[in-house]
mmCIF file of C-alpha atoms and ligand atoms in Angstrom:
data_model
loop_
_atom_site.group_PDB
_atom_site.id
_atom_site.type_symbol
_atom_site.label_atom_id
_atom_site.label_comp_id
_atom_site.label_asym_id
_atom_site.label_seq_id
_atom_site.Cartn_x
_atom_site.Cartn_y
_atom_site.Cartn_z
ATOM 1 C CA MET A 269 -8.675 22.776 30.475
ATOM 2 C CA ASP A 270 -11.927 23.575 28.732
ATOM 3 C CA THR A 271 -13.815 20.652 27.248
ATOM 4 C CA ILE A 272 -15.429 22.530 24.365
ATOM 5 C CA ASN A 273 -12.083 24.067 23.355
ATOM 6 C CA LEU A 274 -10.536 20.623 23.323
ATOM 7 C CA ILE A 275 -13.344 19.222 21.171
ATOM 8 C CA GLU A 276 -12.870 22.080 18.696
ATOM 9 C CA LYS A 277 -9.124 21.616 18.677
ATOM 10 C CA LEU A 278 -9.571 17.901 17.954
ATOM 11 C CA GLU A 279 -12.052 18.659 15.177
ATOM 12 C CA GLN A 280 -9.547 20.961 13.497
ATOM 13 C CA THR A 281 -6.215 19.247 14.101
ATOM 14 C CA HIS A 282 -7.269 15.582 14.509
ATOM 15 C CA ILE A 283 -4.842 15.070 17.375
ATOM 16 C CA LEU A 284 -4.582 15.992 21.053
ATOM 17 C CA GLU A 285 -1.932 15.582 23.729
ATOM 18 C CA LYS A 286 -2.299 12.527 25.927
ATOM 19 C CA GLU A 287 -3.405 14.648 28.912
ATOM 20 C CA GLU A 288 -5.999 16.384 26.767
ATOM 21 C CA TYR A 289 -7.465 13.082 25.586
ATOM 22 C CA SER A 290 -7.646 11.712 29.128
ATOM 23 C CA TYR A 291 -9.225 14.942 30.331
ATOM 24 C CA LEU A 292 -11.949 14.644 27.684
ATOM 25 C CA ILE A 293 -12.472 10.970 28.538
ATOM 26 C CA THR A 294 -12.958 11.678 32.233
ATOM 27 C CA SER A 295 -14.608 15.098 32.199
ATOM 28 C CA CYS A 296 -16.973 15.337 29.217
ATOM 29 C CA LYS A 297 -20.489 16.173 30.474
ATOM 30 C CA LYS A 298 -23.694 15.027 28.810
ATOM 31 C CA GLU A 299 -24.304 18.308 26.880
ATOM 32 C CA GLU A 300 -20.673 18.367 25.792
ATOM 33 C CA THR A 301 -20.795 14.800 24.489
ATOM 34 C CA GLU A 302 -23.803 15.827 22.359
ATOM 35 C CA ILE A 303 -21.613 18.475 20.735
ATOM 36 C CA LEU A 304 -18.840 15.925 20.285
ATOM 37 C CA PHE A 305 -21.230 13.433 18.647
ATOM 38 C CA GLN A 306 -22.543 16.110 16.293
ATOM 39 C CA LYS A 307 -19.007 16.909 15.164
ATOM 40 C CA ALA A 308 -18.226 13.204 14.760
ATOM 41 C CA ARG A 309 -21.350 12.763 12.598
ATOM 42 C CA ASP A 310 -20.403 15.784 10.480
ATOM 43 C CA MET A 311 -16.945 14.310 9.942
ATOM 44 C CA GLN A 312 -18.365 10.926 8.974
ATOM 45 C CA LYS A 313 -20.800 12.556 6.519
ATOM 46 C CA LYS A 314 -18.008 14.574 4.938
ATOM 47 C CA TYR A 315 -16.361 11.355 3.725
ATOM 48 C CA TYR A 316 -19.148 8.781 3.670
ATOM 49 C CA LYS A 317 -22.330 10.828 3.221
ATOM 50 C CA ASN A 318 -25.206 9.052 4.920
ATOM 51 C CA GLU A 319 -23.997 5.625 3.822
ATOM 52 C CA VAL A 320 -23.481 2.745 6.205
ATOM 53 C CA TYR A 321 -21.490 -0.253 4.962
ATOM 54 C CA SER A 322 -22.180 -3.830 5.918
ATOM 55 C CA ARG A 323 -19.837 -6.796 6.280
ATOM 56 C CA GLY A 324 -20.987 -10.397 6.403
ATOM 57 C CA LEU A 325 -19.286 -11.970 9.394
ATOM 58 C CA ILE A 326 -18.552 -15.694 9.167
ATOM 59 C CA GLU A 327 -17.378 -17.025 12.536
ATOM 60 C CA PHE A 328 -15.945 -20.273 11.223
ATOM 61 C CA THR A 329 -14.274 -21.780 14.290
ATOM 62 C CA ASP A 330 -14.378 -21.210 18.029
ATOM 63 C CA TYR A 331 -11.376 -23.397 18.765
ATOM 64 C CA CYS A 332 -8.474 -21.259 19.955
ATOM 65 C CA LYS A 333 -4.983 -22.023 21.183
ATOM 66 C CA ASN A 334 -4.783 -18.791 23.162
ATOM 67 C CA ASN A 335 -6.083 -18.130 26.634
ATOM 68 C CA CYS A 336 -6.950 -14.419 26.703
ATOM 69 C CA PHE A 337 -8.505 -13.826 30.128
ATOM 70 C CA TYR A 338 -11.526 -11.880 28.854
ATOM 71 C CA CYS A 339 -12.556 -14.177 26.035
ATOM 72 C CA GLY A 340 -15.231 -16.878 26.120
ATOM 73 C CA ILE A 341 -13.554 -19.052 23.475
ATOM 74 C CA ARG A 342 -10.157 -19.071 25.189
ATOM 75 C CA SER A 343 -8.452 -22.481 25.327
ATOM 76 C CA GLY A 344 -8.911 -22.807 29.104
ATOM 77 C CA ASN A 345 -12.703 -22.559 28.930
ATOM 78 C CA THR A 346 -13.828 -26.171 29.211
ATOM 79 C CA LYS A 347 -17.461 -25.073 29.067
ATOM 80 C CA ALA A 348 -17.262 -23.595 25.567
ATOM 81 C CA GLU A 349 -19.050 -25.717 22.959
ATOM 82 C CA ARG A 350 -16.527 -26.034 20.179
ATOM 83 C CA TYR A 351 -17.367 -26.138 16.473
ATOM 84 C CA ARG A 352 -15.691 -25.800 13.131
ATOM 85 C CA LEU A 353 -17.258 -25.039 9.761
ATOM 86 C CA SER A 354 -16.072 -27.003 6.752
ATOM 87 C CA CYS A 355 -14.834 -25.169 3.687
ATOM 88 C CA GLU A 356 -18.106 -26.047 1.922
ATOM 89 C CA GLU A 357 -20.124 -24.571 4.794
ATOM 90 C CA ILE A 358 -18.055 -21.395 4.731
ATOM 91 C CA LEU A 359 -18.544 -21.087 0.984
ATOM 92 C CA SER A 360 -22.279 -21.546 1.316
ATOM 93 C CA CYS A 361 -22.380 -18.759 3.952
ATOM 94 C CA ALA A 362 -20.640 -16.552 1.395
ATOM 95 C CA GLU A 363 -23.102 -17.598 -1.304
ATOM 96 C CA GLU A 364 -26.037 -16.702 0.921
ATOM 97 C CA GLY A 365 -24.323 -13.447 1.860
ATOM 98 C CA TYR A 366 -23.741 -12.476 -1.747
ATOM 99 C CA ARG A 367 -27.386 -13.127 -2.528
ATOM 100 C CA LEU A 368 -28.377 -10.869 0.382
ATOM 101 C CA GLY A 369 -26.232 -8.052 -0.984
ATOM 102 C CA PHE A 370 -23.021 -8.303 1.053
ATOM 103 C CA ARG A 371 -19.892 -7.272 -0.834
ATOM 104 C CA THR A 372 -17.440 -7.893 1.999
ATOM 105 C CA PHE A 373 -16.944 -11.173 3.831
ATOM 106 C CA VAL A 374 -15.100 -11.370 7.115
ATOM 107 C CA LEU A 375 -13.729 -14.775 8.069
ATOM 108 C CA GLN A 376 -13.166 -14.683 11.797
ATOM 109 C CA GLY A 377 -12.162 -17.344 14.256
ATOM 110 C CA GLY A 378 -9.984 -18.391 17.104
ATOM 111 C CA GLU A 379 -6.359 -19.285 16.384
ATOM 112 C CA ASP A 380 -7.125 -22.810 15.237
ATOM 113 C CA SER A 381 -4.335 -24.793 13.575
ATOM 114 C CA PHE A 382 -6.860 -27.360 12.314
ATOM 115 C CA TYR A 383 -7.045 -25.145 9.226
ATOM 116 C CA SER A 384 -3.652 -25.017 7.515
ATOM 117 C CA THR A 385 -2.253 -21.847 5.981
ATOM 118 C CA GLU A 386 -3.079 -23.391 2.589
ATOM 119 C CA ASP A 387 -6.674 -24.224 3.652
ATOM 120 C CA ILE A 388 -7.330 -20.589 4.530
ATOM 121 C CA GLY A 389 -5.509 -19.462 1.387
ATOM 122 C CA SER A 390 -7.650 -21.621 -0.890
ATOM 123 C CA LEU A 391 -10.818 -20.430 0.814
ATOM 124 C CA VAL A 392 -9.781 -16.851 0.155
ATOM 125 C CA SER A 393 -8.947 -17.536 -3.498
ATOM 126 C CA GLU A 394 -12.171 -19.468 -4.031
ATOM 127 C CA ILE A 395 -14.299 -16.636 -2.606
ATOM 128 C CA LYS A 396 -12.396 -14.079 -4.694
ATOM 129 C CA LYS A 397 -12.814 -16.237 -7.797
ATOM 130 C CA ARG A 398 -16.563 -16.639 -7.287
ATOM 131 C CA TYR A 399 -17.208 -13.026 -6.263
ATOM 132 C CA PRO A 400 -14.526 -10.800 -7.801
ATOM 133 C CA ASP A 401 -16.484 -7.699 -6.821
ATOM 134 C CA CYS A 402 -16.193 -8.547 -3.111
ATOM 135 C CA ALA A 403 -13.547 -7.853 -0.499
ATOM 136 C CA VAL A 404 -12.339 -10.651 1.758
ATOM 137 C CA THR A 405 -11.258 -9.828 5.290
ATOM 138 C CA LEU A 406 -9.418 -12.264 7.525
ATOM 139 C CA SER A 407 -9.459 -12.112 11.319
ATOM 140 C CA VAL A 408 -7.597 -15.121 12.635
ATOM 141 C CA GLY A 409 -5.147 -13.607 15.038
ATOM 142 C CA GLU A 410 -1.383 -13.410 15.209
ATOM 143 C CA GLN A 411 0.593 -15.193 12.520
ATOM 144 C CA GLU A 412 4.072 -15.119 11.042
ATOM 145 C CA ARG A 413 4.762 -12.462 8.430
ATOM 146 C CA GLU A 414 5.136 -15.130 5.714
ATOM 147 C CA VAL A 415 1.640 -16.431 6.463
ATOM 148 C CA TYR A 416 0.132 -12.965 6.131
ATOM 149 C CA GLU A 417 2.065 -12.545 2.844
ATOM 150 C CA TYR A 418 0.791 -15.857 1.537
ATOM 151 C CA TRP A 419 -2.854 -15.004 2.254
ATOM 152 C CA TYR A 420 -2.397 -11.578 0.701
ATOM 153 C CA GLY A 421 -1.076 -13.354 -2.374
ATOM 154 C CA CYS A 422 -4.226 -15.498 -2.399
ATOM 155 C CA GLY A 423 -6.303 -12.326 -2.659
ATOM 156 C CA ALA A 424 -7.152 -11.351 0.942
ATOM 157 C CA ASP A 425 -7.861 -7.617 0.963
ATOM 158 C CA ARG A 426 -8.175 -6.781 4.632
ATOM 159 C CA TYR A 427 -7.168 -8.050 8.069
ATOM 160 C CA LEU A 428 -8.723 -7.326 11.447
ATOM 161 C CA LEU A 429 -6.508 -7.656 14.484
ATOM 162 C CA ARG A 430 -7.509 -5.526 17.424
ATOM 163 C CA HIS A 431 -4.472 -4.339 19.359
ATOM 164 C CA GLU A 432 -6.711 -4.728 22.490
ATOM 165 C CA THR A 433 -4.722 -2.101 24.436
ATOM 166 C CA ALA A 434 -1.738 0.062 23.572
ATOM 167 C CA THR A 435 -0.366 -0.063 27.130
ATOM 168 C CA LYS A 436 2.049 -2.954 27.666
ATOM 169 C CA GLU A 437 1.360 -3.290 31.424
ATOM 170 C CA HIS A 438 -2.375 -3.358 30.712
ATOM 171 C CA TYR A 439 -1.906 -5.905 27.907
ATOM 172 C CA GLU A 440 -0.136 -8.171 30.372
ATOM 173 C CA LYS A 441 -3.069 -8.022 32.786
ATOM 174 C CA LEU A 442 -5.467 -9.139 30.049
ATOM 175 C CA HIS A 443 -3.344 -11.933 28.574
ATOM 176 C CA PRO A 444 -1.264 -14.857 29.827
ATOM 177 C CA PRO A 445 2.556 -14.631 29.591
ATOM 178 C CA ALA A 446 2.574 -16.766 26.432
ATOM 179 C CA LEU A 447 1.165 -13.791 24.508
ATOM 180 C CA SER A 448 3.399 -10.846 23.793
ATOM 181 C CA PHE A 449 2.329 -7.237 23.423
ATOM 182 C CA GLU A 450 5.271 -6.555 21.108
ATOM 183 C CA HIS A 451 4.348 -9.404 18.783
ATOM 184 C CA ARG A 452 0.737 -8.256 18.460
ATOM 185 C CA ILE A 453 1.820 -4.732 17.579
ATOM 186 C CA GLN A 454 4.463 -6.108 15.214
ATOM 187 C CA CYS A 455 1.753 -8.082 13.394
ATOM 188 C CA LEU A 456 -0.220 -4.892 12.771
ATOM 189 C CA TYR A 457 2.786 -3.175 11.213
ATOM 190 C CA TRP A 458 3.552 -6.234 9.063
ATOM 191 C CA LEU A 459 -0.023 -6.297 7.808
ATOM 192 C CA LYS A 460 0.204 -2.646 6.826
ATOM 193 C CA GLU A 461 3.582 -3.101 5.130
ATOM 194 C CA ILE A 462 2.276 -6.054 3.118
ATOM 195 C CA GLY A 463 -0.556 -3.905 1.792
ATOM 196 C CA TYR A 464 -3.632 -5.092 3.642
ATOM 197 C CA GLN A 465 -6.341 -2.657 4.647
ATOM 198 C CA VAL A 466 -5.897 -3.058 8.373
ATOM 199 C CA GLY A 467 -8.324 -2.960 11.260
ATOM 200 C CA ALA A 468 -7.044 -2.416 14.812
ATOM 201 C CA GLY A 469 -9.148 -1.717 17.894
ATOM 202 C CA PHE A 470 -9.811 -2.254 21.560
ATOM 203 C CA MET A 471 -12.443 -2.962 24.192
ATOM 204 C CA VAL A 472 -13.815 -0.115 26.287
ATOM 205 C CA GLY A 473 -14.047 -0.715 30.025
ATOM 206 C CA SER A 474 -11.847 -3.798 30.095
ATOM 207 C CA PRO A 475 -10.505 -4.750 33.545
ATOM 208 C CA TYR A 476 -7.706 -2.467 34.812
ATOM 209 C CA GLN A 477 -8.196 0.027 31.952
ATOM 210 C CA THR A 478 -7.671 3.686 32.879
ATOM 211 C CA ALA A 479 -8.357 6.941 31.014
ATOM 212 C CA GLU A 480 -4.607 7.053 30.321
ATOM 213 C CA CYS A 481 -4.814 3.638 28.651
ATOM 214 C CA LEU A 482 -7.602 4.928 26.388
ATOM 215 C CA ALA A 483 -5.606 8.076 25.594
ATOM 216 C CA ASP A 484 -2.678 5.838 24.641
ATOM 217 C CA ASP A 485 -4.996 3.793 22.424
ATOM 218 C CA LEU A 486 -5.928 6.955 20.519
ATOM 219 C CA LEU A 487 -2.292 8.020 20.169
ATOM 220 C CA PHE A 488 -1.314 4.533 19.020
ATOM 221 C CA LEU A 489 -4.078 4.557 16.392
ATOM 222 C CA LYS A 490 -2.903 7.952 15.179
ATOM 223 C CA LYS A 491 0.556 6.470 14.666
ATOM 224 C CA LEU A 492 -0.550 3.198 13.069
ATOM 225 C CA MET A 493 -3.173 4.853 10.836
ATOM 226 C CA PRO A 494 -5.352 1.780 10.340
ATOM 227 C CA HIS A 495 -8.168 1.756 7.787
ATOM 228 C CA MET A 496 -10.638 0.457 10.346
ATOM 229 C CA VAL A 497 -11.010 0.596 14.124
ATOM 230 C CA GLY A 498 -13.174 -1.949 15.950
ATOM 231 C CA ILE A 499 -14.365 -0.717 19.339
ATOM 232 C CA GLY A 500 -16.858 -2.371 21.620
ATOM 233 C CA PRO A 501 -17.571 -2.488 25.337
ATOM 234 C CA PHE A 502 -15.913 -5.222 27.399
ATOM 235 C CA ILE A 503 -18.648 -7.685 28.409
ATOM 236 C CA ALA A 504 -17.917 -10.127 31.212
ATOM 237 C CA GLN A 505 -18.041 -13.804 30.277
ATOM 238 C CA LYS A 506 -19.291 -15.966 33.132
ATOM 239 C CA ASP A 507 -16.706 -18.750 32.831
ATOM 240 C CA SER A 508 -13.727 -16.434 32.443
ATOM 241 C CA PRO A 509 -11.305 -15.148 35.092
ATOM 242 C CA PHE A 510 -12.938 -11.732 34.539
ATOM 243 C CA ALA A 511 -16.473 -12.985 35.253
ATOM 244 C CA SER A 512 -17.034 -10.571 38.116
ATOM 245 C CA PHE A 513 -15.701 -7.421 36.472
ATOM 246 C CA PRO A 514 -18.250 -4.779 35.408
ATOM 247 C CA ASN A 515 -19.096 -4.379 31.729
ATOM 248 C CA GLY A 516 -17.944 -1.371 29.745
ATOM 249 C CA THR A 517 -20.676 1.246 29.439
ATOM 250 C CA LEU A 518 -22.648 2.524 26.476
ATOM 251 C CA GLU A 519 -21.702 6.125 27.254
ATOM 252 C CA GLU A 520 -17.976 5.524 27.392
ATOM 253 C CA THR A 521 -18.006 3.403 24.235
ATOM 254 C CA LEU A 522 -19.900 6.100 22.316
ATOM 255 C CA LEU A 523 -17.457 8.706 23.550
ATOM 256 C CA MET A 524 -14.513 6.634 22.305
ATOM 257 C CA LEU A 525 -16.184 6.088 18.912
ATOM 258 C CA ALA A 526 -16.588 9.839 18.492
ATOM 259 C CA LEU A 527 -13.001 10.526 19.577
ATOM 260 C CA VAL A 528 -11.710 7.971 17.061
ATOM 261 C CA ARG A 529 -13.840 9.516 14.275
ATOM 262 C CA LEU A 530 -12.347 12.959 14.939
ATOM 263 C CA THR A 531 -8.806 11.591 15.349
ATOM 264 C CA LEU A 532 -8.911 9.521 12.135
ATOM 265 C CA PRO A 533 -11.536 11.278 9.986
ATOM 266 C CA HIS A 534 -11.588 8.710 7.122
ATOM 267 C CA VAL A 535 -11.582 5.615 9.247
ATOM 268 C CA LEU A 536 -14.099 2.797 8.881
ATOM 269 C CA LEU A 537 -15.758 2.505 12.247
ATOM 270 C CA PRO A 538 -18.114 -0.369 13.033
ATOM 271 C CA ALA A 539 -21.012 -0.104 15.434
ATOM 272 C CA THR A 540 -20.221 -3.510 16.912
ATOM 273 C CA THR A 541 -22.338 -6.448 18.010
ATOM 274 C CA ALA A 542 -21.007 -5.928 21.560
ATOM 275 C CA LEU A 543 -22.461 -2.403 21.504
ATOM 276 C CA GLY A 544 -25.786 -3.839 20.315
ATOM 277 C CA THR A 545 -25.577 -6.367 23.144
ATOM 278 C CA ILE A 546 -25.307 -3.893 26.034
ATOM 279 C CA HIS A 547 -28.119 -1.656 24.731
ATOM 280 C CA PRO A 548 -31.039 -2.455 22.402
ATOM 281 C CA ASP A 549 -30.294 0.640 20.295
ATOM 282 C CA GLY A 550 -26.527 0.402 20.767
ATOM 283 C CA ARG A 551 -25.678 0.178 17.093
ATOM 284 C CA GLU A 552 -27.897 3.065 16.041
ATOM 285 C CA LEU A 553 -26.426 5.183 18.825
ATOM 286 C CA GLY A 554 -22.969 4.122 17.625
ATOM 287 C CA ILE A 555 -23.757 5.408 14.131
ATOM 288 C CA LEU A 556 -24.976 8.658 15.675
ATOM 289 C CA ALA A 557 -21.595 8.935 17.436
ATOM 290 C CA GLY A 558 -19.666 8.599 14.160
ATOM 291 C CA ALA A 559 -19.683 4.875 13.276
ATOM 292 C CA ASN A 560 -20.376 3.876 9.647
ATOM 293 C CA VAL A 561 -20.166 0.080 9.426
ATOM 294 C CA VAL A 562 -22.281 -2.823 10.694
ATOM 295 C CA MET A 563 -21.222 -6.455 10.692
ATOM 296 C CA PRO A 564 -24.210 -8.809 10.747
ATOM 297 C CA ASN A 565 -23.650 -12.480 11.334
ATOM 298 C CA LEU A 566 -23.652 -14.835 8.348
ATOM 299 C CA SER A 567 -22.682 -17.986 10.242
ATOM 300 C CA PRO A 568 -25.225 -20.824 10.178
ATOM 301 C CA ALA A 569 -27.876 -20.315 12.879
ATOM 302 C CA GLU A 570 -26.924 -23.504 14.759
ATOM 303 C CA VAL A 571 -23.364 -22.339 15.505
ATOM 304 C CA ARG A 572 -24.086 -18.666 16.119
ATOM 305 C CA LYS A 573 -24.849 -19.201 19.775
ATOM 306 C CA LYS A 574 -21.644 -21.149 20.306
ATOM 307 C CA TYR A 575 -19.344 -18.316 19.269
ATOM 308 C CA GLN A 576 -19.670 -16.730 22.684
ATOM 309 C CA LEU A 577 -16.834 -14.295 23.166
ATOM 310 C CA TYR A 578 -18.936 -12.774 25.965
ATOM 311 C CA ASP A 579 -22.296 -13.373 27.665
ATOM 312 C CA ASN A 580 -25.716 -12.642 26.123
ATOM 313 C CA LYS A 581 -24.330 -11.893 22.668
ATOM 314 C CA ILE A 582 -27.244 -10.918 20.469
ATOM 315 C CA CYS A 583 -27.492 -13.838 18.154
ATOM 316 C CA THR A 584 -30.974 -14.674 17.097
ATOM 317 C CA GLY A 585 -32.744 -11.627 15.781
ATOM 318 C CA GLU A 586 -31.943 -8.552 13.835
ATOM 319 C CA GLU A 587 -28.198 -8.739 14.148
ATOM 320 C CA SER A 588 -28.105 -11.661 11.753
ATOM 321 C CA ALA A 589 -27.845 -11.326 8.023
ATOM 322 C CA GLN A 590 -31.240 -12.879 7.354
ATOM 323 C CA CYS A 591 -32.766 -9.892 9.093
ATOM 324 C CA LEU A 592 -30.867 -7.457 6.944
ATOM 325 C CA ASP A 593 -34.178 -5.908 6.062
ATOM 326 C CA SER A 594 -35.000 -4.869 9.571
ATOM 327 C CA LEU A 595 -31.417 -3.738 10.194
ATOM 328 C CA SER A 596 -31.724 -1.660 7.062
ATOM 329 C CA LYS A 597 -34.958 -0.121 8.391
ATOM 330 C CA ARG A 598 -33.285 0.684 11.694
ATOM 331 C CA VAL A 599 -30.458 2.415 9.865
ATOM 332 C CA SER A 600 -32.955 4.360 7.709
ATOM 333 C CA SER A 601 -34.927 5.388 10.792
ATOM 334 C CA ILE A 602 -31.971 7.496 11.951
ATOM 335 C CA GLY A 603 -31.426 9.049 8.524
ATOM 336 C CA TYR A 604 -28.736 6.765 7.102
ATOM 337 C CA GLN A 605 -28.750 4.207 4.297
ATOM 338 C CA LEU A 606 -27.417 0.669 4.439
ATOM 339 C CA VAL A 607 -25.679 0.148 1.092
ATOM 340 C CA SER A 608 -24.585 -2.921 -0.840
ATOM 341 C CA LYS A 609 -20.971 -1.978 -1.602
ATOM 342 C CA ARG A 610 -17.463 -3.210 -0.805
ATOM 343 C CA GLY A 611 -17.126 -0.134 1.357
ATOM 344 C CA ASP A 612 -13.438 0.649 1.117
ATOM 345 C CA CYS A 613 -11.821 3.262 3.309
ATOM 346 C CA ALA A 614 -12.263 6.740 1.825
ATOM 347 C CA GLY A 615 -8.873 8.027 2.818
ATOM 348 C CA PHE A 616 -6.205 5.860 1.216
HETATM 349 N N1 SAH B 762 -8.735 -14.591 17.261
HETATM 350 C C1 SAH B 762 -8.969 -13.364 16.566
HETATM 351 C C2 SAH B 762 -10.378 -12.880 16.743
HETATM 352 C C3 SAH B 762 -10.679 -12.564 18.165
HETATM 353 S S1 SAH B 762 -12.341 -12.353 18.618
HETATM 354 C C4 SAH B 762 -7.961 -12.327 17.014
HETATM 355 O O1 SAH B 762 -7.116 -12.621 17.842
HETATM 356 O O2 SAH B 762 -7.989 -11.236 16.506
HETATM 357 C C5 SAH B 762 -12.607 -10.676 18.186
HETATM 358 C C6 SAH B 762 -12.551 -9.648 19.290
HETATM 359 O O3 SAH B 762 -13.551 -9.875 20.257
HETATM 360 C C7 SAH B 762 -11.287 -9.590 20.111
HETATM 361 O O4 SAH B 762 -10.277 -8.932 19.426
HETATM 362 C C8 SAH B 762 -11.745 -8.876 21.384
HETATM 363 O O5 SAH B 762 -11.433 -7.488 21.337
HETATM 364 C C9 SAH B 762 -13.262 -9.083 21.386
HETATM 365 N N2 SAH B 762 -13.667 -9.757 22.643
HETATM 366 C C10 SAH B 762 -13.226 -10.920 23.134
HETATM 367 N N3 SAH B 762 -13.768 -11.157 24.357
HETATM 368 C C11 SAH B 762 -14.566 -10.113 24.628
HETATM 369 C C12 SAH B 762 -15.386 -9.755 25.747
HETATM 370 N N4 SAH B 762 -15.464 -10.517 26.825
HETATM 371 N N5 SAH B 762 -16.078 -8.590 25.673
HETATM 372 C C13 SAH B 762 -16.015 -7.809 24.587
HETATM 373 N N6 SAH B 762 -15.249 -8.084 23.520
HETATM 374 C C14 SAH B 762 -14.527 -9.217 23.530
#
């Protein structure tokens, strides 16, 4: 197989065979990845020009009933400092965010039954009532279909639920038996059927992941056709069962971003906080590999450090919403423009 031929084929047809994807993932040399990134940038510009969208991320609870082996806020982590934001605090984060220019709010948290379905629903309707020009995204894990329908009825526009891995055997190595691969995937299809703009995604370099797993992730995404794909490197969390596993690398994460951009040309692709954590210019490099979204933190400064999904999460400086200005300068320095828009997916 010839790498450059494969990159050109992907650019034209937006799909490869599984073996072709895994070949690219394992064999792409430095000069070839530069060509791949250029094509990914061209594709992004075709649909989104030089615009980068922002989302205000409100991490409103780090209590979670699940025990995902990689995650710092998993229920079994007795060292995690737990917090919950009240509805008033969440609304004031949104108020601050609106003032700063955000037109999308993402409410993310662990699976925390302290907040009832109705609590979340009224938060969504209140935010939509106060800021009708904004999109509200929920990211609170696996729920029953009726719950997703209820929140959609309250005005939620989008839902982020990373599939984490499209390989069942791999999923089972990352999660305890109480969590089911089939249910997670089912949730994603429900969300799409209900009408949400859906975000799936996965970690790069998670324990036991192979190039075949990553190829399956790309093929799964092609089938699901989500509006957004969240990809970041796995970063070991010191109190987790995966504490001694190596982190995912910058290079491999950038490669996967570019492959997703060429596989799903219209997709919204964030340059994630995890990418900014493993490299000081991670997010800029992500944009240069085809990403077009950033998600600065809007949570109150005192809780930001507690939402530790992984170690050393950047959580004081430019990643936060208050430093939107300097983030905006960083984005401009590579020839893009951070815009104050809802930033819907260009392809649906
Ligand atoms: N409870 C919600 C939100 C989960 S946290 C849900 O289930 O969707 C958001 C994402 O952080 C997860 O989907 C996971 O992909 C990522 N994450 C968790 N632990 C991580 C780690 N150690 N390194 C990198 N990313 C991690």
